[in-house]
C-alpha positions as CSV (number, residue, x, y, z in Angstrom):
1,M,0.0,0.0,0.0
2,G,2.9,2.3,0.9
3,C,4.4,1.8,-2.6
4,L,1.2,2.5,-4.3
5,K,0.8,5.7,-2.3
6,V,4.3,6.8,-3.3
7,L,3.6,6.0,-6.9
8,A,0.3,7.9,-6.8
9,I,2.0,11.0,-5.3
10,S,4.9,10.7,-7.8
11,M,2.5,10.5,-10.7
12,S,0.5,13.5,-9.4
13,V,3.7,15.6,-9.0
14,L,4.8,14.5,-12.5
15,M,1.4,15.5,-14.1
16,I,1.5,18.9,-12.2
17,G,5.0,19.5,-13.5
18,L,4.1,18.5,-17.0
19,S,1.1,20.8,-17.0
20,A,3.2,23.7,-15.8
21,Y,5.7,23.0,-18.5
22,L,3.1,22.8,-21.2
23,Y,1.2,25.9,-20.1
24,T,2.2,29.0,-22.0
25,P,0.8,32.5,-21.1
26,V,-0.7,34.3,-24.1
27,P,-1.5,38.0,-24.6
28,D,-4.6,39.2,-22.7
29,D,-6.1,40.6,-25.9
30,M,-5.7,37.3,-27.8
31,T,-9.1,36.5,-29.4
32,E,-8.8,32.7,-29.3
33,P,-6.3,31.9,-26.5
34,W,-7.2,28.3,-26.0
35,K,-6.4,27.5,-29.6
36,L,-3.0,29.1,-29.4
37,R,-2.2,27.3,-26.1
38,S,-3.1,23.9,-27.6
39,I,-0.6,24.5,-30.5
40,L,2.1,25.7,-28.1
41,A,1.5,22.7,-25.8
42,A,1.9,20.3,-28.8
43,F,5.1,22.0,-29.9
44,K,6.5,21.8,-26.3
45,M,5.6,18.1,-26.1
46,V,7.3,17.3,-29.4
47,K,10.5,19.1,-28.1
48,L,10.3,17.3,-24.8
49,I,9.9,13.9,-26.3
50,S,12.6,14.3,-28.9
51,G,15.0,15.7,-26.3
52,V,14.4,12.8,-23.9
53,S,14.6,10.3,-26.7
54,E,18.0,11.6,-27.7
55,M,19.2,11.6,-24.1
56,V,18.3,7.9,-23.6
57,G,19.6,6.8,-26.9
58,L,16.3,6.1,-28.7
59,G,17.0,8.3,-31.6
60,S,18.4,11.6,-32.7
61,R,16.5,14.7,-31.8
62,V,16.1,15.5,-35.5
63,N,14.8,12.1,-36.5
64,V,12.4,11.8,-33.6
65,T,11.0,15.3,-34.2
66,R,10.5,14.5,-37.9
67,G,8.5,11.4,-36.9
68,L,6.4,13.2,-34.3
69,I,5.6,16.2,-36.6
70,K,4.4,13.8,-39.3
71,M,2.3,12.0,-36.8
72,F,0.7,15.2,-35.6
73,A,-0.3,16.2,-39.2
74,T,-3.9,15.5,-40.0
75,Q,-4.8,13.8,-43.3
76,A,-1.6,14.9,-44.9
77,V,-2.7,14.2,-48.5
78,A,-6.3,15.2,-48.2
79,S,-6.0,17.4,-51.3
80,K,-6.0,14.4,-53.6
81,S,-9.7,13.7,-52.8
82,D,-10.7,17.4,-53.3
83,P,-13.1,17.5,-56.3
84,L,-12.0,21.1,-57.0
85,L,-8.4,20.2,-57.5
86,K,-6.3,18.1,-59.8
87,V,-3.3,17.0,-57.7
88,T,-0.3,15.4,-59.4
89,D,2.9,14.0,-57.8
90,T,5.7,14.0,-60.4
91,R,9.4,15.0,-60.9
92,L,10.9,18.0,-62.5
93,S,14.4,17.2,-63.7
94,G,14.5,14.6,-61.0
95,I,13.2,16.7,-58.2
96,P,9.9,15.4,-56.6
97,V,7.1,18.0,-56.7
98,R,3.4,18.1,-56.1
99,I,1.4,20.2,-58.5
100,Y,-2.0,21.6,-57.6
101,R,-4.2,22.8,-60.4
102,P,-7.7,24.1,-59.6
103,K,-10.1,22.7,-62.2
104,S,-11.5,26.2,-62.7
105,A,-8.1,27.7,-63.4
106,P,-7.4,29.0,-66.9
107,T,-5.0,27.4,-69.3
108,P,-2.3,28.7,-69.3
109,S,-2.4,29.6,-65.7
110,P,-0.2,31.7,-63.4
111,A,2.0,29.5,-61.1
112,L,3.6,29.8,-57.7
113,V,6.6,27.6,-57.0
114,Y,6.4,27.0,-53.2
115,F,9.2,25.9,-50.8
116,H,8.1,24.6,-47.4
117,G,9.5,25.7,-44.1
118,G,11.2,23.7,-41.4
119,G,14.6,25.1,-40.9
120,W,16.0,23.2,-43.9
121,I,15.8,20.2,-41.5
122,F,12.1,19.4,-41.1
123,G,9.0,19.6,-43.3
124,S,7.7,18.0,-46.4
125,V,5.3,18.3,-49.3
126,D,2.8,16.1,-47.4
127,Q,3.0,18.1,-44.2
128,Y,2.3,21.3,-46.2
129,D,-0.4,19.7,-48.3
130,E,-3.4,21.6,-46.9
131,F,-1.6,24.9,-46.9
132,T,-0.4,24.8,-50.5
133,A,-3.7,23.3,-51.7
134,E,-5.6,26.2,-50.0
135,I,-3.4,28.8,-51.8
136,A,-4.1,27.1,-55.1
137,R,-7.9,26.9,-54.4
138,A,-8.2,30.5,-53.1
139,A,-6.0,32.2,-55.7
140,N,-7.2,29.9,-58.5
141,I,-3.6,29.3,-59.8
142,V,-1.2,26.4,-60.2
143,V,0.9,25.8,-57.1
144,M,4.0,23.6,-57.4
145,S,5.3,22.4,-54.0
146,V,8.9,21.2,-54.0
147,E,10.2,18.2,-52.1
148,Y,13.8,19.4,-51.7
149,R,16.4,17.3,-49.8
150,L,17.0,18.2,-46.1
151,A,19.9,19.0,-43.8
152,P,21.8,17.7,-41.9
153,E,22.1,14.8,-44.4
154,H,22.0,17.3,-47.3
155,P,23.5,20.7,-46.2
156,F,23.8,23.8,-48.3
157,P,23.9,24.1,-51.3
158,I,21.9,20.9,-51.9
159,P,18.4,22.1,-50.8
160,F,18.9,25.3,-52.7
161,E,20.1,23.5,-55.8
162,D,17.1,21.2,-55.7
163,C,14.8,24.2,-55.6
164,V,16.7,26.0,-58.4
165,T,16.5,22.8,-60.6
166,A,12.7,22.4,-60.1
167,T,12.0,26.1,-60.7
168,L,14.2,26.3,-63.7
169,H,12.5,23.3,-65.2
170,L,9.1,25.0,-65.0
171,L,10.5,28.2,-66.4
172,Q,11.9,26.3,-69.4
173,N,8.8,24.2,-69.9
174,P,5.7,26.1,-68.8
175,K,3.5,24.8,-71.6
176,Q,4.1,21.2,-70.6
177,Y,2.3,22.1,-67.3
178,G,-0.4,24.4,-68.6
179,V,1.5,27.4,-67.1
180,D,1.9,30.9,-68.4
181,G,5.7,31.4,-68.6
182,N,5.4,35.1,-68.1
183,R,3.5,34.7,-64.8
184,I,5.6,32.5,-62.5
185,A,6.5,33.5,-59.0
186,V,8.4,31.8,-56.1
187,G,7.4,31.7,-52.5
188,G,7.9,30.0,-49.2
189,D,7.7,30.3,-45.4
190,S,10.6,30.4,-42.9
191,A,13.4,28.4,-44.5
192,G,11.3,28.2,-47.6
193,G,11.2,32.0,-47.7
194,N,15.0,31.9,-47.6
195,L,15.1,29.6,-50.6
196,A,12.6,31.7,-52.5
197,A,14.6,34.9,-51.9
198,A,17.8,33.1,-52.7
199,I,16.4,31.9,-56.1
200,A,15.0,35.3,-56.9
201,K,18.5,36.7,-56.3
202,R,20.2,34.0,-58.3
203,F,17.9,34.4,-61.3
204,S,18.3,38.2,-61.3
205,D,22.1,37.8,-61.4
206,E,22.1,35.2,-64.2
207,P,19.5,36.1,-66.7
208,T,19.3,33.9,-69.8
209,S,17.2,33.9,-72.9
210,Y,14.9,31.2,-71.6
211,I,14.3,32.5,-68.1
212,Q,11.5,34.9,-67.9
213,R,11.7,37.4,-65.0
214,L,10.0,36.0,-62.0
215,K,6.8,38.0,-61.2
216,F,7.5,38.3,-57.5
217,Q,9.0,36.6,-54.4
218,L,6.4,35.7,-51.7
219,L,8.2,35.6,-48.3
220,I,6.3,34.5,-45.2
221,Y,8.3,35.2,-42.0
222,P,11.5,34.3,-43.8
223,V,14.9,33.4,-42.2
224,L,17.4,35.5,-44.1
225,Q,20.8,35.8,-42.3
226,P,23.1,34.0,-39.9
227,F,25.3,37.1,-39.4
228,D,23.8,38.8,-36.4
229,F,21.9,36.8,-33.8
230,N,21.6,39.9,-31.6
231,L,18.9,41.8,-33.5
232,P,16.2,43.1,-31.1
233,S,13.7,40.3,-31.9
234,F,16.3,37.6,-31.2
235,H,16.8,39.1,-27.8
236,K,13.2,39.9,-27.0
237,F,11.7,36.6,-28.2
238,K,14.7,34.3,-27.6
239,D,12.6,31.7,-25.7
240,D,9.5,31.8,-27.9
241,P,8.0,28.3,-27.8
242,M,7.2,28.3,-31.5
243,L,10.8,29.1,-32.5
244,S,13.5,30.0,-30.1
245,K,16.8,31.7,-30.8
246,E,18.6,28.5,-30.0
247,E,16.7,26.6,-32.6
248,V,17.4,29.2,-35.3
249,V,21.1,29.1,-34.5
250,I,21.2,25.3,-34.6
251,C,19.3,25.1,-37.9
252,W,21.8,27.5,-39.5
253,I,24.8,25.5,-38.2
254,L,23.3,22.3,-39.6
255,Y,22.4,23.9,-42.9
256,L,26.0,25.2,-43.1
257,G,27.1,21.6,-42.9
258,L,28.9,21.8,-39.5
259,K,28.8,18.6,-37.4
260,E,28.1,18.7,-33.7
261,P,26.1,21.9,-33.5
262,E,26.6,22.1,-29.7
263,K,30.3,22.6,-30.4
264,Y,29.7,25.8,-32.3
265,Y,26.5,27.1,-30.7
266,Q,28.0,29.5,-28.2
267,D,30.1,31.2,-30.8
268,F,27.2,31.7,-33.1
269,A,24.7,32.7,-30.4
270,T,27.0,35.5,-29.1
271,N,28.0,36.7,-32.6
272,N,31.5,35.4,-32.0
273,H,31.4,33.5,-35.3
274,T,32.4,36.5,-37.4
275,S,35.8,38.3,-37.4
276,M,36.3,41.8,-36.3
277,I,36.8,42.8,-39.9
278,L,33.4,41.5,-40.8
279,K,31.8,43.2,-37.9
280,Y,32.7,46.6,-39.4
281,S,32.1,45.6,-43.0
282,D,29.3,46.4,-45.4
283,Y,27.9,43.0,-44.6
284,A,27.3,44.1,-41.0
285,R,25.6,47.3,-42.2
286,S,23.3,45.2,-44.4
287,V,21.8,43.7,-41.2
288,S,21.9,46.8,-39.0
289,Q,18.9,47.3,-36.7
290,E,19.1,51.0,-37.9
291,L,17.2,49.7,-40.9
292,L,14.3,48.8,-38.6
293,P,11.3,51.0,-37.9
294,E,12.3,53.2,-34.9
295,R,9.8,51.6,-32.6
296,F,11.6,48.2,-32.9
297,Q,15.1,49.4,-32.4
298,T,16.9,48.9,-29.0
299,P,20.2,50.0,-27.5
300,P,23.0,47.6,-28.8
301,M,24.4,45.0,-26.4
302,D,28.1,45.9,-26.6
303,I,29.3,42.7,-25.1
304,L,27.9,40.7,-28.1
305,N,28.4,43.2,-30.9
306,K,32.0,44.3,-30.1
307,N,33.6,41.0,-29.2
308,E,36.8,40.2,-31.1
309,G,35.4,37.2,-32.9
310,N,36.6,33.7,-33.5
311,D,38.9,34.3,-36.5
312,A,39.5,30.6,-37.1
313,L,35.7,29.9,-37.3
314,S,35.0,33.0,-39.2
315,N,37.6,32.1,-41.8
316,Q,36.2,28.6,-42.1
317,I,32.6,29.7,-42.8
318,E,33.0,33.2,-44.3
319,A,32.7,32.2,-47.9
320,I,29.4,30.4,-47.3
321,I,27.7,32.8,-44.9
322,L,28.3,35.8,-47.1
323,D,26.9,34.0,-50.1
324,A,23.6,35.6,-51.1
325,T,22.1,32.2,-52.1
326,F,22.8,31.1,-48.5
327,A,21.9,34.4,-46.7
328,P,19.8,36.6,-49.1
329,L,19.9,39.6,-46.6
330,L,23.7,39.8,-47.0
331,A,23.4,40.4,-50.8
332,Q,25.2,43.7,-51.6
333,N,23.2,44.5,-54.8
334,L,19.4,44.0,-54.7
335,T,18.5,46.4,-57.6
336,Q,17.5,43.6,-60.0
337,V,15.5,41.3,-57.9
338,P,11.7,40.8,-58.4
339,P,9.1,42.6,-56.4
340,A,8.5,41.2,-52.9
341,Y,5.7,40.5,-50.5
342,I,7.1,40.1,-47.0
343,M,4.9,38.9,-44.1
344,T,6.3,39.2,-40.5
345,A,4.9,38.1,-37.2
346,D,4.9,40.3,-34.1
347,T,6.6,37.9,-31.6
348,D,8.8,36.0,-34.0
349,V,12.6,35.9,-33.4
350,L,12.9,36.4,-37.2
351,R,10.7,39.5,-37.3
352,D,13.6,41.9,-37.6
353,E,15.4,40.4,-40.6
354,G,12.2,40.3,-42.6
355,M,11.6,44.0,-41.9
356,I,15.3,44.9,-42.6
357,Y,15.0,43.0,-46.0
358,A,11.9,45.0,-46.9
359,E,13.7,48.3,-46.1
360,R,16.8,47.3,-48.1
361,L,14.6,46.3,-51.1
362,R,12.8,49.7,-50.9
363,R,16.1,51.5,-50.8
364,A,17.2,49.5,-53.9
365,G,14.1,50.7,-55.8
366,I,12.2,47.4,-55.6
367,R,8.4,47.4,-55.1
368,V,7.7,45.8,-51.7
369,N,4.4,45.0,-50.0
370,T,4.6,44.2,-46.3
371,Y,2.1,42.7,-43.9
372,H,2.9,42.7,-40.2
373,V,0.7,40.3,-38.2
374,K,0.0,41.2,-34.6
375,Q,-0.8,38.5,-32.0
376,A,1.2,36.0,-34.0
377,S,4.5,34.1,-33.7
378,H,6.6,32.2,-36.1
379,G,4.9,29.4,-38.1
380,F,1.4,30.6,-37.3
381,C,0.2,30.6,-40.9
382,Y,1.1,27.0,-41.8
383,M,0.5,25.6,-38.4
384,Y,-2.9,27.1,-37.7
385,L,-4.2,26.2,-41.2
386,S,-2.8,22.7,-41.4
387,Y,-4.0,21.5,-38.0
388,S,-7.7,22.0,-38.5
389,F,-8.7,21.6,-34.8
390,T,-6.7,24.7,-34.0
391,Q,-7.4,27.1,-36.9
392,L,-7.2,30.7,-35.9
393,E,-8.9,33.7,-37.4
394,V,-5.5,35.5,-37.6
395,C,-4.3,32.8,-40.0
396,H,-7.3,33.2,-42.3
397,R,-6.8,36.9,-42.4
398,A,-3.2,36.4,-43.3
399,L,-4.1,33.9,-46.0
400,K,-6.6,36.3,-47.5
401,E,-3.8,39.0,-47.7
402,I,-1.5,36.5,-49.4
403,V,-4.2,35.5,-52.0
404,N,-5.1,39.1,-52.7
405,Y,-1.4,40.0,-53.3
406,I,-1.1,37.0,-55.7
407,E,-4.3,37.9,-57.6
408,V,-3.2,41.5,-58.1
409,N,0.5,41.1,-58.8
410,M,0.3,38.1,-61.1
411,N,-1.2,40.5,-63.6
412,K,1.0,43.5,-63.1
413,E,3.5,44.4,-65.9
């Protein structure tokens, strides 16, 4: 009996502790707080299980998280039974893609090439199925979702090259897919936004006779630079349960192709991964918080911004991290890139780099539309739409904005 009592007390304490861990305060003015809390609790549970699994040797954090995320997704390929869509899984120059064509779409149709998020490590066409299908339905255009290979097994430049290959194939063969070759755009969220911006930059730098100028780049809370991890949003929202500063840093390290991210984490997180020369270069000015709206600027943290830097690490990674196809925000010439739509979220650690990119594009003379979503954190658009039991009104408003932009700008000269 004594053992049972101890077990009961232990289980009660465990449940209380787990409940406290899973509970996340949300803003008082949040219109649907219980929906947000349920999403945040699910994310925390995934992180807890994957972390414990790695500690006890059941599997790597990355692989366990991949499995759990897939398990949480509801009816991953529901679009194939949608009577309003024709959905085709195929390959473009060897790259797997899923093509969504509304049955009411014109032929030829405008097309959006979409790259899913997930830190270049997670995510898939299946997991984004409902989101990309909804864009196709709502905008009445062809959407091509690209299944690019993932890090850490396939670090940069492999995911980028996969996306380039698929996009280039469509640009070269639009008639084969019933697409208007003069109305093709690229887009993505988070890491997918990085890939879309990188492709927009690559194609603007290397025009050829068979590549039509992309209509626009659609960037949803994009991750754009690994140069400065001390921007105000990184500091203010560093422990955000949807995406923490630590997770962003680790994703960049793995995408970079470095093994053992814990070995490098402290240098990256404290901006010690760049040399003193780089800290006072034009690249540093490209990500300066002075490019933010004044209300988002904060006094700089001298300890992080003025350290001497790890020259050995900086020399090892410099060529890659300064590459605009790796970090689009570090591009020094943005005058020829396509127009952009940039969505940012109010409590997202990546908020500032999206805003800085928008400002730099404006200063380069590029047409930019921005949409800043209050009461929202990273990943809200995909997560809230894809997991139907937790759909939030803020996501539907954001999707409406995206669709409106697509409809208007696909037809602009």
